[in-house]
CSV table of C-alpha atoms in Angstrom, one decimal:
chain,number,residue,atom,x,y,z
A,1141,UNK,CA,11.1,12.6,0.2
A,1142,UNK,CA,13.0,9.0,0.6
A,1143,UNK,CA,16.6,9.1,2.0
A,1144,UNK,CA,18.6,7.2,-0.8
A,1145,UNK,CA,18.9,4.3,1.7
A,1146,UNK,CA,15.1,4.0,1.4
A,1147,UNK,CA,14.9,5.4,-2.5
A,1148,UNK,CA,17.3,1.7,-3.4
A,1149,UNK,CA,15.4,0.2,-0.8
A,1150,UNK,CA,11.9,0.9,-2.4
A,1151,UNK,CA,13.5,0.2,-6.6
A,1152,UNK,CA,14.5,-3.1,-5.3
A,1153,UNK,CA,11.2,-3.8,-3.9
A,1154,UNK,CA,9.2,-2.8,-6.9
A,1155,UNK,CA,11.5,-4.9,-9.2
A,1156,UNK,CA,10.9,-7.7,-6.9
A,1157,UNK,CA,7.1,-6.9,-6.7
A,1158,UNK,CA,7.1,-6.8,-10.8
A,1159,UNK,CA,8.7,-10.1,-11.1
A,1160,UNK,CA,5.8,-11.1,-8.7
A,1161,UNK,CA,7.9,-11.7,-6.3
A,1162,UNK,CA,5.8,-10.8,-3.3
A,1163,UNK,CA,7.8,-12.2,-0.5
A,1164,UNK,CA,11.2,-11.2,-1.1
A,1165,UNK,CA,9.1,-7.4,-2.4
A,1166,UNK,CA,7.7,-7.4,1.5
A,1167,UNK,CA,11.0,-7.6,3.3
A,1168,UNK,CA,12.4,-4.7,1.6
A,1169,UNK,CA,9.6,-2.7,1.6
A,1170,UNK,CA,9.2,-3.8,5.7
A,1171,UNK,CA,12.8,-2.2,5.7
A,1172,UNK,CA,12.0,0.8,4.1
A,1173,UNK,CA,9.3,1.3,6.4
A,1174,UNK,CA,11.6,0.7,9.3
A,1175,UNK,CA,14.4,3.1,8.1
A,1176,UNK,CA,11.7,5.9,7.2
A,1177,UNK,CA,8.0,4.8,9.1
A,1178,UNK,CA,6.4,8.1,7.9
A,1179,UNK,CA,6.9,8.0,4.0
A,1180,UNK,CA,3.8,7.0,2.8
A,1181,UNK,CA,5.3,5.3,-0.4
A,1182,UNK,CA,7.2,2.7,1.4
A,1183,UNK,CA,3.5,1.9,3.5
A,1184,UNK,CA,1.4,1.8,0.4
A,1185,UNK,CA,3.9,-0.2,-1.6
A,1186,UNK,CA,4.0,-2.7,1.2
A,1187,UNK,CA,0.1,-2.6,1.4
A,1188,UNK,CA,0.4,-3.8,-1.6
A,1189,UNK,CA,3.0,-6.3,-1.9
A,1190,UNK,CA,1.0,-7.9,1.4
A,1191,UNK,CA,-2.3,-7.6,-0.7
A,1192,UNK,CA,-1.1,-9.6,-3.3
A,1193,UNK,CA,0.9,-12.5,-0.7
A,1194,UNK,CA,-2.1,-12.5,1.2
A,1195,UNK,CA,-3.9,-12.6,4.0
A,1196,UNK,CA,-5.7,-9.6,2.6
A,1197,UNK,CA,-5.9,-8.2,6.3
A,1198,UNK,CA,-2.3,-7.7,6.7
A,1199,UNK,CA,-2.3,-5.1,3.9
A,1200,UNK,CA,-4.9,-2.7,5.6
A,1201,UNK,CA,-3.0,-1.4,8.6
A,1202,UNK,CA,-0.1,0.1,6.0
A,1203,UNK,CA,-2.9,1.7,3.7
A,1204,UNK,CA,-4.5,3.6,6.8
A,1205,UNK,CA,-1.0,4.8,7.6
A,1206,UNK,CA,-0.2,6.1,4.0
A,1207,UNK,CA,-3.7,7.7,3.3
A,1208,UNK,CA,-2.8,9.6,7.1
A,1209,UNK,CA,0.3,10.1,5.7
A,1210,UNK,CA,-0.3,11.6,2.5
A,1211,UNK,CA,-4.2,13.0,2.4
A,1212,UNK,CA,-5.7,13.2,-0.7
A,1213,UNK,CA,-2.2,11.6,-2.4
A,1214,UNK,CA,-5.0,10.3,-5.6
A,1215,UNK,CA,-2.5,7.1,-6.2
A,1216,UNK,CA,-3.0,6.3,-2.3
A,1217,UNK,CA,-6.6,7.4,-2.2
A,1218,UNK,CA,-7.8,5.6,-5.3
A,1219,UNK,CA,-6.6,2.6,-5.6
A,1220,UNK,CA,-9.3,-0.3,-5.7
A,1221,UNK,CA,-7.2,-2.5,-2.8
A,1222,UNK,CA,-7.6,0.7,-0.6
A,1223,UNK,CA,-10.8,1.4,-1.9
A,1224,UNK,CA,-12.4,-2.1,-0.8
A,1225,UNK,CA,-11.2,-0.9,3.0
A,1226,UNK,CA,-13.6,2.4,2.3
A,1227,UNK,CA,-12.6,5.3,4.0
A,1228,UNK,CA,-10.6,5.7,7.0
A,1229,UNK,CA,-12.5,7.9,9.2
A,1230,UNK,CA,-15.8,5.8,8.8
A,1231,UNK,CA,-14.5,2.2,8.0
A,1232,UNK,CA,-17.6,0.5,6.1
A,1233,UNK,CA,-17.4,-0.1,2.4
A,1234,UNK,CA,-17.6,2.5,-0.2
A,1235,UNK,CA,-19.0,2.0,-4.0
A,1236,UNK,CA,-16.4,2.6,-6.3
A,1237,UNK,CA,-17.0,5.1,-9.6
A,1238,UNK,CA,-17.8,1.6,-11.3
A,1239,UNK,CA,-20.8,0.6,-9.3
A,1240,UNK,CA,-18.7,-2.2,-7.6
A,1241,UNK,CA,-17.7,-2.4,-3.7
A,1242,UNK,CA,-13.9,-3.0,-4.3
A,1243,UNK,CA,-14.4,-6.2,-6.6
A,1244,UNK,CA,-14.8,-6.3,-10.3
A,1245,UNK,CA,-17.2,-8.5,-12.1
């Protein structure tokens, strides 16, 4: 559970992040996961605030640590930007349910 400091901290970075806002979404998701570094939320949200910005590569350290964080969480575990990084314990690609490995055609 998110201490309210990081519970405002992580609303203000998903309004931020749904007004595609992805720098000013990144430093206060970087804060939540500084005030609280094993809630997986504030690690996958920043995954993907840093998968949108870009470099894609930045994104994969914080979805490793939410799927360790939360195993088996199915929002974590399933979505396609974690996906494309395939699974944690093996590293190489996996084929999504659609056939595709983590792109869409």
């Amino acid at each position: 559970n998110a201490t309210p400091l990081v519970a405002q901290l992580l609303l203000d970075g998903n309004r931020l992040f749904a007004e595609h806002r992805w720098t000013s979404a990144i430093i206060k998701y970087e804060e939540a996961v500084q005030a609280q570094p094993t809630l997986a939320e504030a690690h996958y949200n920043l995954g993907m605030a840093l998968y949108k910005k870009g470099p894609v590569s930045a994104a994969r350290p914080h979805f490793i640590e939410a799927a360790d964080l939360a195993p088996g969480h199915p929002v974590i575990w399933n979505a396609p930007p974690f996906r494309k990084y395939g699974t944690v314990e093996s590293n190489t690609p996996t084929e999504a349910p659609d056939g595709h490995f983590g792109h869409q055609h």
